[in-house]
XYZ file of C-alpha atoms in Angstrom:
748
model
C 0.000 0.000 0.000
C 1.241 3.438 -0.926
C 1.899 5.855 1.928
C 2.218 9.596 1.405
C 5.102 11.248 3.228
C 5.590 14.814 4.374
C 8.638 16.803 3.278
C 10.125 19.868 4.908
C 12.715 22.286 3.417
C 16.019 21.883 5.257
C 18.687 23.909 3.435
C 19.270 25.805 0.229
C 15.544 26.429 -0.358
C 13.425 29.567 -0.242
C 9.648 29.175 -0.196
C 7.566 31.444 -2.411
C 4.059 31.775 -3.835
C 2.958 30.656 -7.261
C 3.226 27.648 -9.539
C 6.759 26.941 -8.342
C 6.661 27.256 -4.531
C 10.397 26.669 -4.038
C 13.502 28.429 -5.241
C 16.934 26.905 -4.698
C 19.532 29.362 -3.437
C 22.444 27.076 -4.332
C 23.122 23.860 -6.215
C 22.154 21.650 -3.288
C 18.557 22.266 -2.100
C 17.590 19.763 0.602
C 14.338 18.446 2.086
C 13.823 16.246 5.113
C 11.391 13.359 4.579
C 9.289 12.385 7.559
C 8.023 8.834 8.016
C 10.687 6.855 6.166
C 11.769 5.052 9.352
C 8.923 2.523 9.292
C 10.184 1.196 5.946
C 13.682 0.373 7.215
C 15.081 -2.844 5.730
C 12.327 -3.079 3.092
C 12.290 -2.992 -0.667
C 10.365 0.147 -1.602
C 9.305 2.250 -4.540
C 9.769 5.962 -3.864
C 7.862 8.350 -6.089
C 7.269 12.077 -6.300
C 6.226 14.791 -8.769
C 8.872 17.334 -9.720
C 8.439 20.349 -11.964
C 11.067 22.984 -12.602
C 11.480 26.263 -14.452
C 13.271 26.318 -16.783
C 12.691 22.630 -17.537
C 15.835 20.502 -17.120
C 16.666 18.026 -14.434
C 19.801 16.874 -12.737
C 19.473 13.540 -10.991
C 17.618 13.510 -7.634
C 19.402 11.821 -4.724
C 18.046 10.307 -1.497
C 20.321 10.279 1.558
C 19.770 8.057 4.609
C 21.219 8.724 8.052
C 21.573 5.433 9.938
C 23.284 7.038 12.904
C 26.568 8.311 11.448
C 25.192 11.292 9.558
C 24.461 11.729 5.881
C 27.107 10.478 3.482
C 27.525 9.350 -0.105
C 27.966 5.811 1.173
C 24.265 5.707 2.079
C 22.756 7.498 -0.871
C 20.467 6.432 -3.700
C 20.397 7.939 -7.155
C 16.773 8.347 -8.143
C 15.149 8.236 -11.552
C 14.893 11.563 -13.292
C 11.238 12.584 -13.679
C 9.548 11.328 -16.826
C 9.459 14.039 -19.495
C 5.704 13.852 -19.954
C 4.389 13.095 -16.459
C 7.187 14.776 -14.425
C 6.994 11.783 -12.048
C 10.051 10.059 -10.612
C 9.747 6.402 -9.531
C 12.663 4.419 -8.143
C 12.935 0.958 -6.573
C 15.612 0.159 -4.000
C 16.169 -1.509 -0.644
C 16.480 0.684 2.430
C 19.030 -0.011 5.193
C 17.857 -1.718 8.362
C 18.466 1.367 10.509
C 17.080 4.788 9.602
C 17.241 7.835 11.840
C 16.316 10.350 9.163
C 16.036 10.742 5.382
C 16.883 13.644 3.101
C 15.868 14.280 -0.484
C 18.000 16.475 -2.756
C 15.637 16.830 -5.736
C 17.818 18.938 -8.055
C 21.398 20.210 -8.242
C 20.757 23.584 -9.819
C 19.608 27.087 -8.917
C 16.051 27.339 -10.210
C 12.367 27.519 -9.325
C 10.669 24.192 -8.815
C 7.706 22.362 -7.339
C 7.855 19.008 -5.579
C 4.811 17.114 -4.341
C 3.252 13.679 -4.067
C 6.135 12.131 -2.165
C 5.049 8.570 -1.409
C 6.530 5.171 -0.580
C 5.189 1.725 -1.448
C 6.541 -1.318 0.377
C 7.397 -4.188 -1.995
C 8.300 -7.793 -1.515
C 11.406 -9.088 -3.268
C 9.517 -10.443 -6.273
C 7.524 -7.232 -6.748
C 10.741 -5.256 -6.607
C 12.416 -7.500 -9.169
C 9.432 -7.332 -11.515
C 9.273 -3.553 -11.213
C 12.980 -3.217 -11.911
C 12.766 -5.398 -15.018
C 9.758 -3.425 -16.237
C 11.671 -0.160 -15.787
C 14.684 -1.504 -17.679
C 12.436 -2.694 -20.515
C 10.749 0.720 -20.713
C 14.158 2.331 -21.207
C 14.941 0.056 -24.147
C 17.679 -1.716 -22.200
C 16.174 -5.190 -21.957
C 18.539 -6.749 -24.491
C 21.509 -5.372 -22.599
C 20.014 -6.703 -19.372
C 19.850 -10.214 -20.842
C 23.472 -9.900 -21.874
C 24.471 -8.735 -18.371
C 22.613 -11.638 -16.736
C 24.181 -14.138 -19.104
C 27.659 -12.803 -18.406
C 27.023 -12.916 -14.656
C 25.742 -16.483 -14.370
C 28.328 -18.103 -16.605
C 31.132 -17.285 -14.156
C 29.491 -18.655 -10.990
C 28.611 -22.183 -9.831
C 25.079 -23.343 -10.641
C 23.915 -23.047 -7.033
C 24.685 -19.332 -7.068
C 23.073 -18.605 -10.429
C 19.863 -17.177 -8.937
C 21.752 -14.809 -6.658
C 24.027 -13.764 -9.513
C 20.972 -13.121 -11.694
C 19.345 -10.893 -9.103
C 22.576 -8.996 -8.514
C 23.080 -8.503 -12.252
C 19.539 -7.202 -12.701
C 19.912 -4.695 -9.873
C 23.382 -3.585 -11.040
C 22.039 -3.002 -14.535
C 19.127 -1.065 -13.072
C 21.560 1.198 -11.220
C 23.372 1.820 -14.487
C 20.097 2.701 -16.185
C 19.260 5.096 -13.349
C 22.566 6.893 -13.745
C 21.711 7.414 -17.408
C 18.013 8.207 -17.007
C 18.306 11.902 -16.244
C 19.999 12.723 -19.486
C 19.710 10.082 -22.166
C 21.988 9.634 -25.138
C 19.078 10.431 -27.448
C 18.605 13.792 -25.704
C 22.333 14.373 -25.760
C 22.490 13.842 -29.536
C 19.582 16.208 -30.091
C 21.184 18.837 -27.897
C 24.805 18.700 -28.975
C 25.446 16.829 -32.221
C 26.128 19.045 -35.235
C 22.757 19.547 -36.995
C 22.453 18.765 -40.691
C 21.598 22.398 -41.447
C 25.201 23.294 -40.554
C 26.792 20.902 -43.055
C 26.886 23.486 -45.860
C 28.844 25.857 -43.646
C 31.370 23.108 -42.873
C 31.953 22.534 -46.585
C 33.091 26.136 -46.947
C 36.111 25.318 -44.784
C 37.651 23.166 -47.518
C 38.895 26.214 -49.399
C 41.042 27.146 -46.389
C 42.588 23.708 -45.868
C 46.136 23.109 -47.061
C 45.356 19.481 -47.923
C 42.372 17.643 -49.349
C 43.551 14.063 -48.837
C 41.945 11.191 -50.678
C 40.548 8.754 -48.108
C 39.988 5.163 -49.189
C 37.201 3.437 -47.292
C 38.046 -0.281 -47.117
C 35.102 -2.690 -46.884
C 35.295 -6.499 -47.065
C 31.943 -8.113 -47.890
C 30.573 -11.619 -47.530
C 26.870 -12.456 -47.842
C 25.926 -9.187 -46.190
C 22.267 -8.608 -45.278
C 21.105 -6.638 -48.350
C 19.379 -3.851 -46.419
C 22.381 -3.222 -44.182
C 24.868 -3.499 -47.050
C 23.010 -0.806 -48.941
C 22.898 1.400 -45.850
C 26.641 0.941 -45.331
C 27.384 1.995 -48.910
C 24.935 4.900 -48.766
C 26.574 6.108 -45.543
C 29.784 6.580 -47.544
C 27.991 8.280 -50.406
C 26.317 10.620 -47.891
C 29.659 11.969 -46.643
C 29.885 15.747 -46.898
C 33.625 15.432 -47.593
C 33.850 14.595 -51.315
C 37.410 13.263 -51.696
C 36.923 9.566 -51.039
C 36.822 6.211 -52.748
C 35.015 3.115 -51.507
C 37.090 -0.032 -52.077
C 35.022 -3.195 -51.702
C 36.213 -6.788 -51.871
C 33.521 -9.436 -52.162
C 34.857 -12.623 -50.575
C 33.149 -15.028 -52.996
C 29.651 -14.421 -51.599
C 27.187 -17.207 -52.312
C 24.267 -14.800 -52.095
C 23.661 -13.402 -55.577
C 21.759 -10.470 -54.070
C 24.987 -9.304 -52.428
C 26.857 -9.368 -55.734
C 24.094 -7.603 -57.628
C 24.024 -4.766 -55.085
C 27.773 -4.297 -55.418
C 27.645 -4.304 -59.224
C 24.816 -1.771 -59.194
C 26.689 0.685 -56.992
C 29.937 0.275 -58.932
C 28.081 1.237 -62.102
C 26.309 4.187 -60.478
C 29.322 5.824 -58.789
C 32.831 5.814 -60.247
C 34.259 6.379 -56.733
C 33.111 2.872 -55.791
C 35.538 0.091 -56.751
C 34.648 -3.564 -56.401
C 36.813 -6.650 -56.720
C 35.159 -10.069 -56.721
C 37.391 -12.727 -55.220
C 37.364 -16.134 -56.907
C 37.433 -18.042 -53.637
C 36.480 -17.367 -50.048
C 39.569 -16.447 -48.025
C 37.877 -14.972 -44.941
C 38.037 -11.428 -43.670
C 41.799 -10.829 -43.553
C 42.291 -11.937 -47.154
C 39.232 -9.988 -48.289
C 40.385 -6.834 -46.518
C 43.774 -7.158 -48.178
C 42.056 -7.443 -51.562
C 40.155 -4.215 -50.903
C 43.354 -2.569 -49.668
C 45.199 -3.538 -52.857
C 42.815 -1.575 -55.073
C 42.930 1.529 -52.856
C 44.900 4.617 -53.879
C 44.180 7.058 -51.053
C 46.822 8.573 -48.797
C 44.747 7.360 -45.855
C 42.442 4.374 -45.432
C 39.396 4.077 -43.175
C 37.821 0.762 -42.197
C 34.102 -0.038 -42.542
C 32.297 -3.334 -41.929
C 29.690 -4.371 -44.462
C 26.693 -3.883 -42.157
C 27.807 -0.799 -40.198
C 27.435 2.896 -41.014
C 29.598 6.002 -41.041
C 28.324 9.257 -39.612
C 27.875 11.827 -42.436
C 30.713 13.893 -40.938
C 33.121 10.962 -40.493
C 35.429 11.646 -43.429
C 35.122 15.403 -42.931
C 36.547 15.139 -39.433
C 39.216 12.668 -40.529
C 40.370 15.091 -43.237
C 40.196 18.000 -40.801
C 42.374 16.062 -38.336
C 44.867 15.194 -41.088
C 45.189 18.918 -41.791
C 45.727 19.751 -38.116
C 48.147 16.883 -37.416
C 50.486 16.591 -40.359
C 52.397 13.665 -38.844
C 49.341 11.630 -37.816
C 49.665 7.977 -38.811
C 46.715 6.477 -36.945
C 43.435 8.278 -36.206
C 40.464 6.845 -34.317
C 37.073 8.145 -33.189
C 34.300 7.406 -30.746
C 31.530 5.018 -31.721
C 28.019 3.932 -30.837
C 25.710 1.075 -31.748
C 22.673 0.907 -33.978
C 19.989 -1.741 -34.090
C 17.909 -3.031 -36.986
C 15.841 0.155 -36.990
C 18.958 2.399 -36.832
C 18.283 3.427 -33.233
C 21.534 4.717 -31.747
C 22.659 3.700 -28.261
C 25.652 2.766 -26.085
C 28.149 5.437 -27.100
C 31.758 4.607 -26.303
C 33.369 7.949 -25.584
C 37.028 7.033 -25.543
C 40.087 8.621 -24.031
C 43.256 9.510 -25.871
C 45.510 6.585 -26.632
C 45.918 4.428 -23.527
C 48.501 1.692 -24.039
C 47.639 -0.419 -20.978
C 43.941 -0.285 -21.870
C 44.831 -1.246 -25.451
C 46.432 -4.417 -24.087
C 43.102 -5.288 -22.458
C 40.703 -4.324 -25.258
C 40.870 -2.900 -28.763
C 40.063 0.595 -27.572
C 40.619 2.011 -31.084
C 38.121 -0.244 -32.870
C 35.728 1.997 -34.851
C 36.373 4.305 -36.630
C 40.044 3.576 -37.370
C 41.971 5.411 -40.064
C 45.596 4.738 -41.078
C 48.129 6.350 -43.354
C 48.134 3.867 -46.201
C 51.916 3.562 -46.363
C 52.335 2.268 -42.823
C 49.707 -0.428 -43.347
C 51.716 -1.693 -46.300
C 54.953 -1.465 -44.339
C 53.677 -3.778 -41.563
C 52.261 -6.322 -43.999
C 48.582 -5.320 -43.940
C 46.138 -7.878 -42.497
C 47.401 -11.301 -41.438
C 45.586 -14.566 -41.956
C 44.990 -16.486 -38.764
C 43.734 -13.458 -36.827
C 40.193 -13.458 -38.241
C 37.774 -11.833 -35.823
C 40.546 -9.672 -34.362
C 42.410 -8.882 -37.556
C 42.044 -5.129 -37.014
C 43.321 -5.460 -33.423
C 46.392 -7.300 -34.696
C 46.995 -4.636 -37.345
C 46.665 -1.824 -34.803
C 49.195 -3.423 -32.449
C 51.725 -3.882 -35.265
C 51.281 -0.282 -36.379
C 51.494 1.139 -32.844
C 54.875 -0.506 -32.366
C 56.290 1.871 -34.993
C 54.675 5.077 -33.780
C 55.311 7.773 -31.235
C 52.336 8.701 -29.025
C 51.687 12.017 -30.784
C 51.237 10.177 -34.095
C 48.116 8.458 -32.699
C 45.257 10.973 -32.710
C 41.823 10.622 -31.159
C 38.761 12.457 -32.474
C 36.286 12.760 -29.570
C 33.233 12.476 -31.819
C 30.948 9.580 -32.655
C 31.795 8.947 -36.301
C 30.892 5.256 -36.556
C 27.696 3.288 -35.931
C 28.318 -0.370 -35.107
C 25.434 -2.648 -36.074
C 24.078 -4.633 -33.109
C 22.119 -7.550 -34.564
C 21.950 -11.249 -33.750
C 25.288 -12.859 -34.570
C 27.299 -9.636 -34.566
C 30.115 -8.843 -32.146
C 28.415 -5.520 -31.379
C 25.371 -7.410 -30.128
C 27.411 -9.884 -28.133
C 31.129 -10.450 -28.077
C 30.347 -14.121 -27.423
C 28.921 -14.287 -30.938
C 32.515 -14.736 -32.139
C 34.503 -16.537 -29.419
C 37.279 -17.206 -31.950
C 37.808 -13.437 -31.998
C 38.907 -13.509 -28.348
C 41.400 -16.283 -29.046
C 42.789 -14.318 -31.986
C 42.939 -11.120 -29.897
C 45.009 -12.760 -27.179
C 47.322 -14.277 -29.755
C 47.785 -10.806 -31.280
C 48.641 -9.367 -27.854
C 51.132 -12.165 -27.110
C 52.901 -11.711 -30.416
C 52.978 -7.947 -29.925
C 54.601 -8.317 -26.511
C 57.089 -10.854 -27.891
C 58.091 -8.422 -30.637
C 58.562 -5.735 -27.992
C 60.762 -8.058 -25.923
C 58.337 -8.107 -22.996
C 57.861 -11.278 -20.940
C 54.220 -11.631 -19.940
C 51.279 -14.011 -19.787
C 48.050 -13.100 -21.590
C 44.855 -14.516 -20.095
C 41.141 -13.747 -19.943
C 40.236 -10.748 -17.830
C 38.552 -12.199 -14.707
C 34.785 -12.403 -15.205
C 35.221 -10.543 -18.518
C 36.496 -13.301 -20.804
C 35.967 -11.300 -23.986
C 38.698 -8.921 -22.801
C 42.241 -9.657 -21.705
C 44.605 -9.368 -18.790
C 48.367 -9.133 -19.199
C 50.412 -10.496 -16.299
C 53.855 -8.954 -16.643
C 56.779 -10.965 -15.343
C 58.672 -9.503 -12.391
C 62.459 -9.494 -12.913
C 64.598 -12.053 -11.091
C 65.937 -11.558 -8.543
C 62.931 -9.668 -7.228
C 63.587 -5.924 -6.830
C 63.409 -4.710 -3.256
C 60.333 -2.796 -2.089
C 59.980 -0.597 0.979
C 56.350 -0.305 2.145
C 55.957 3.033 3.944
C 53.062 3.346 6.421
C 52.656 6.626 8.343
C 50.568 6.322 11.508
C 49.562 8.075 14.687
C 48.209 5.603 17.225
C 45.087 3.727 15.990
C 46.828 0.416 16.582
C 43.571 -1.350 15.716
C 43.883 -0.179 12.114
C 47.638 -0.466 11.885
C 47.740 -4.016 13.239
C 45.130 -5.116 10.706
C 47.163 -3.523 7.928
C 50.479 -5.045 9.030
C 49.010 -8.485 9.695
C 47.344 -8.601 6.296
C 50.650 -7.756 4.601
C 52.637 -10.323 6.552
C 50.064 -13.106 6.302
C 48.919 -12.685 2.701
C 51.714 -11.146 0.640
C 53.438 -13.748 -1.550
C 56.152 -11.387 -2.848
C 59.307 -12.052 -0.851
C 61.643 -9.080 -1.156
C 59.901 -6.352 0.808
C 60.392 -4.415 4.022
C 57.895 -2.377 6.036
C 58.781 1.060 7.404
C 56.261 2.369 9.938
C 56.496 6.144 10.298
C 55.468 7.030 13.849
C 54.043 10.533 13.836
C 53.611 11.441 17.514
C 51.909 8.296 18.757
C 51.283 8.513 22.514
C 49.064 5.582 23.442
C 50.788 2.878 25.466
C 49.140 0.173 23.390
C 50.616 1.649 20.218
C 54.124 1.950 21.644
C 53.949 -1.613 22.905
C 52.856 -2.744 19.453
C 55.863 -1.017 17.877
C 58.198 -2.890 20.234
C 56.439 -6.161 19.448
C 56.556 -5.969 15.642
C 60.089 -4.611 15.192
C 62.060 -7.187 13.216
C 64.260 -7.666 10.190
C 61.172 -7.013 8.065
C 59.585 -4.169 10.063
C 61.322 -1.040 11.321
C 60.016 2.104 13.009
C 60.956 5.641 11.971
C 59.992 8.350 14.460
C 58.968 11.670 12.928
C 57.669 14.132 15.519
C 56.878 17.008 13.139
C 53.302 18.287 12.977
C 51.241 16.049 10.721
C 52.067 16.562 7.071
C 51.392 13.499 4.963
C 53.724 14.648 2.200
C 56.621 15.422 4.539
C 56.251 12.127 6.402
C 56.460 10.129 3.200
C 59.261 12.197 1.705
C 61.372 11.661 4.801
C 60.647 7.948 4.791
C 61.513 7.573 1.101
C 64.911 9.140 1.755
C 65.456 6.670 4.578
C 64.625 3.674 2.357
C 67.386 1.757 0.606
C 65.084 -0.317 -1.617
C 64.839 0.254 -5.372
C 61.053 0.692 -5.145
C 58.828 2.373 -2.571
C 55.180 1.670 -1.830
C 53.183 4.363 -0.052
C 50.397 2.834 2.018
C 47.823 4.232 4.444
C 47.450 2.590 7.826
C 43.744 1.930 7.143
C 44.451 -0.565 4.349
C 43.858 -4.316 4.420
C 45.285 -6.659 1.790
C 42.859 -8.807 -0.217
C 45.035 -10.100 -3.089
C 48.018 -12.216 -1.973
C 49.840 -11.473 -5.239
C 49.189 -7.730 -5.047
C 52.863 -6.828 -5.025
C 53.758 -9.099 -7.941
C 50.912 -7.524 -9.920
C 51.923 -3.946 -9.148
C 55.639 -4.634 -9.581
C 54.944 -6.216 -12.979
C 53.753 -2.799 -14.138
C 56.172 -0.640 -12.143
C 59.245 -2.409 -13.578
C 58.284 -1.605 -17.163
C 59.959 1.179 -19.088
C 57.816 4.304 -19.233
C 55.645 3.475 -16.207
C 55.611 5.825 -13.225
C 53.198 5.375 -10.329
C 51.124 2.189 -10.078
C 47.842 2.146 -8.172
C 45.502 -0.562 -6.933
C 41.790 -1.257 -6.705
C 40.452 -0.272 -3.274
C 37.081 -1.289 -1.844
C 35.027 0.167 0.958
C 34.294 -2.349 3.738
C 30.711 -2.679 2.419
C 32.016 -3.969 -0.929
C 31.582 -0.856 -3.052
C 34.429 0.595 -5.073
C 36.477 3.316 -3.409
C 39.318 3.772 -5.877
C 39.399 2.857 -9.557
C 41.932 5.452 -10.727
C 41.961 9.248 -10.499
C 40.217 11.420 -13.088
C 41.341 15.006 -13.208
C 38.791 17.806 -13.134
C 36.027 15.898 -11.367
C 34.309 18.129 -8.832
C 36.685 20.969 -9.626
C 39.835 19.087 -8.594
C 39.997 15.314 -9.099
C 37.823 12.317 -8.294
C 37.817 8.550 -8.121
C 36.742 6.695 -11.247
C 33.522 4.691 -10.701
C 33.342 5.498 -6.993
C 30.686 3.448 -5.141
C 30.318 0.979 -8.037
C 29.074 -2.439 -6.834
C 31.413 -5.410 -6.990
C 31.422 -7.459 -10.193
C 30.270 -4.474 -12.241
C 32.703 -3.838 -15.117
C 31.978 -0.121 -15.231
C 32.025 2.001 -18.353
C 33.091 -0.325 -21.191
C 35.161 -2.346 -18.730
C 37.071 0.605 -17.347
C 36.401 -0.406 -13.726
C 37.828 -3.871 -14.293
C 40.740 -3.641 -16.776
C 44.315 -2.450 -16.351
C 44.872 0.958 -17.892
C 46.667 4.271 -17.584
C 45.143 7.120 -15.600
C 46.416 10.615 -14.982
C 46.679 9.655 -11.333
C 46.250 6.987 -8.686
C 45.653 7.362 -4.980
C 48.591 7.359 -2.571
C 46.584 5.130 -0.233
C 48.421 2.334 -2.074
C 50.976 3.612 -4.587
C 54.060 1.808 -5.889
C 56.845 3.608 -7.754
C 60.539 3.331 -8.463
C 62.414 5.417 -5.886
C 64.456 7.195 -8.558
C 61.271 8.291 -10.360
C 59.787 9.460 -7.048
C 62.845 11.628 -6.534
C 62.964 12.778 -10.162
C 59.396 14.085 -9.792
C 60.330 15.921 -6.597
C 58.381 13.708 -4.208
C 55.114 14.761 -2.622
C 54.638 18.539 -2.476
C 54.684 19.466 1.207
C 52.365 22.432 0.621
C 49.692 19.746 0.237
C 49.828 18.637 3.848
C 46.728 16.420 3.774
C 44.740 16.518 0.533
C 45.607 16.414 -3.175
C 49.264 15.541 -2.631
C 48.817 12.339 -4.651
C 46.980 14.220 -7.421
C 49.771 16.767 -7.673
C 52.459 14.080 -7.469
C 50.949 11.944 -10.228
C 50.637 14.985 -12.479
C 54.329 15.703 -11.876
C 55.210 12.100 -12.740
C 53.056 12.391 -15.866
C 54.774 15.643 -16.816
C 58.102 13.821 -16.680
C 56.872 11.529 -19.449
C 55.836 8.501 -17.391
C 52.479 6.735 -17.512
C 50.608 6.231 -14.243
C 48.975 2.799 -14.316
C 46.026 1.433 -12.366
C 45.464 -2.289 -12.002
C 42.253 -3.897 -10.701
C 44.130 -7.108 -9.909
C 45.808 -5.762 -6.774
C 42.884 -5.407 -4.354
C 42.560 -3.984 -0.866
C 39.935 -2.877 1.634
C 40.280 0.816 2.477
C 38.775 2.053 5.731
C 38.982 5.563 4.289
C 39.679 8.488 6.640
C 39.386 6.249 9.671
C 42.483 7.822 11.237
C 42.050 11.533 10.579
C 38.312 11.603 9.910
C 36.429 13.433 7.197
C 36.766 17.126 6.415
C 33.856 18.195 8.626
C 35.254 20.925 10.878
C 35.527 24.549 9.661
C 39.306 24.407 10.118
C 39.658 21.244 8.031
C 37.363 22.608 5.362
C 39.364 25.852 5.122
C 42.579 23.876 4.798
C 41.089 21.584 2.152
C 39.706 24.530 0.164
C 43.106 26.224 0.263
C 44.844 23.082 -0.994
C 42.237 22.673 -3.741
C 42.851 26.241 -4.885
C 46.601 25.648 -4.875
C 46.105 22.573 -7.048
C 44.039 24.552 -9.565
C 46.559 27.397 -9.641
C 49.462 25.026 -10.169
C 47.996 22.902 -12.960
C 45.517 25.211 -14.671
C 43.769 23.646 -17.667
C 45.846 20.463 -17.407
C 43.697 19.653 -14.417
C 40.512 19.921 -16.460
C 41.724 18.343 -19.699
C 42.392 14.761 -18.657
C 43.602 12.827 -21.698
C 42.538 9.553 -20.110
C 38.918 10.717 -19.876
C 36.582 11.883 -22.608
C 35.466 15.532 -22.835
C 32.036 14.108 -23.661
C 31.764 12.641 -20.142
C 30.779 14.590 -17.044
C 33.104 16.260 -14.563
C 30.257 16.572 -12.073
C 29.993 12.887 -11.183
C 32.341 9.906 -10.957
C 30.160 7.516 -12.960
C 31.171 8.190 -16.605
C 27.776 9.691 -17.403
C 27.348 12.160 -20.249
C 28.630 15.737 -20.042
C 25.953 18.443 -20.361
C 27.348 20.237 -22.284
C 30.460 18.409 -23.520
C 33.766 20.201 -23.120
C 34.378 19.599 -26.805
C 32.011 20.771 -29.484
C 30.742 17.594 -31.136
């Protein structure tokens, strides 16, 4: 039964007369909800009406205080009100203890009206049915089925039901994060309208180059409708200097051949070669490549589509980057009815991510000469032939020769049997991909094992070999009392760590409790030493002093509120840290309740920096796998950070002006500026009892200090802080969930 609840303005709200009885005075208007306590521990559906002027909604959030105050850890993202009804309905399970509840309906300064706040108690089956219905209404049911299938195939049969329920709820949370501002709305709001195409054409007279771009398309028994759409998408390009080079791989469907002959007769820019025998996609692509004459080639599958501006932006990029050898764009998916969804807004080239997935994929464009130099497409890599080509080309390039266009220029067809619909549709492609990675690493002289990414078998994990003998590591742990935390940290290292050549240096910063001092005496050994540092607390200074005292080749900064999960954490992190070009290496940290705390640092989030995918549930891969695959980030948290001591010193160590906050952000940016990549790995896992020692920034003094350090960070790094090359300008800097940017920081 539905129960209506009373709400009361709490902060950031001014009441007024008229159609919109509230006006937010800041970006965080808050209302207390009375009566939520009786629903503690229950599945519920919360609904309310929300109208605003002008119309536009940021995502509402519900906060629950279970006795420790309001926090992000106990918050629920709510569905954005439906465009037509202005009603928000969200299903979730409340915690077992509720002292009070707070609703933050919008995150903007505007006039608004909120009414009809009501809660309906649900049993588990009602909740599940309602969640599935909501997912279906958002057009995400097919993706839900895929998520469930992926979840249950990696667990024993007895746990399949639990895995199914978890997968459904995780997918629902993803849908909620996208509900406030859908991709369809984003395209309408920000994609270049067709009426502007004529103006873009005028730019060609100012360009120094009008390169011929050869679109390469292998064809085999393509669905006629989609084949025609693929060809028409090339003919619809506003950039006129192209040729379409098609190789038919001995199709048995006469309709396919007749379509190709028709287009070749109609348009002299379309070249077709008919192969005498079927040689599969690598051979067919080579045949199309052989008849191409363009300075650059772009790759198109026979059932996909190019955006009308695809070749325009490729040519524009070629003009801007005269030494570009490899260019790639963002992509999305289209279904049978050409409905666009699932945009992959990529970062700039990310080598460690490339070793886990073909992050270039569609649209890829190469200088024709380099493709010939590396031997074009190789037989035996069918299904991942483009991945193999990309890896061979990348080996010959400098980073600045690989250019990313942050625009969706390619539409990948998601139909039954296609990789876009399900990567499992072509399991041989995964085998070929891992073979391509292995051969790439062998050519580069890198010893490593390539395996399936855990629970994501369509992607890969590279396990880099640690040199023998093992390099020495000094684990530095600053602490002030709190022996309960420190002992858990130390015990977990000693009991679980399988790496042998490490030492622990505990930095005692003014501990006074007898229990702590007794613990220091107890644990001192050949492995553990104590360094007293009685200066006022300064996290940067404590670590800098400890690093100087270390004699090991590598240093690992670690908070005292860390607990080891992965026994091979140090092998995993050292495997990355020992590689040429790698600077700081970070780990995956979990809150005690199982949600993600640290998945890499993204610059610019919240005006400084934030944690990628913060609060993500376990077993959720995140945005296109980016919460579960090794990759480079602009920064990693110093809660667990491994780095070569010489690189630490080369970067100048931690800046002591950042006494508490942002020292790791600043440090990683300095390491990056020295030309090193900061790498995050999800395969070194820890529990992080965050801020358990010093507490959160809740006092006026702490908040003033944090604000001052944030301002110093912005002054020091300027636009570098807000232009993170490992994060797309089409993704938000307001949240940590990889949702869309409104507006994007790049004009699409």
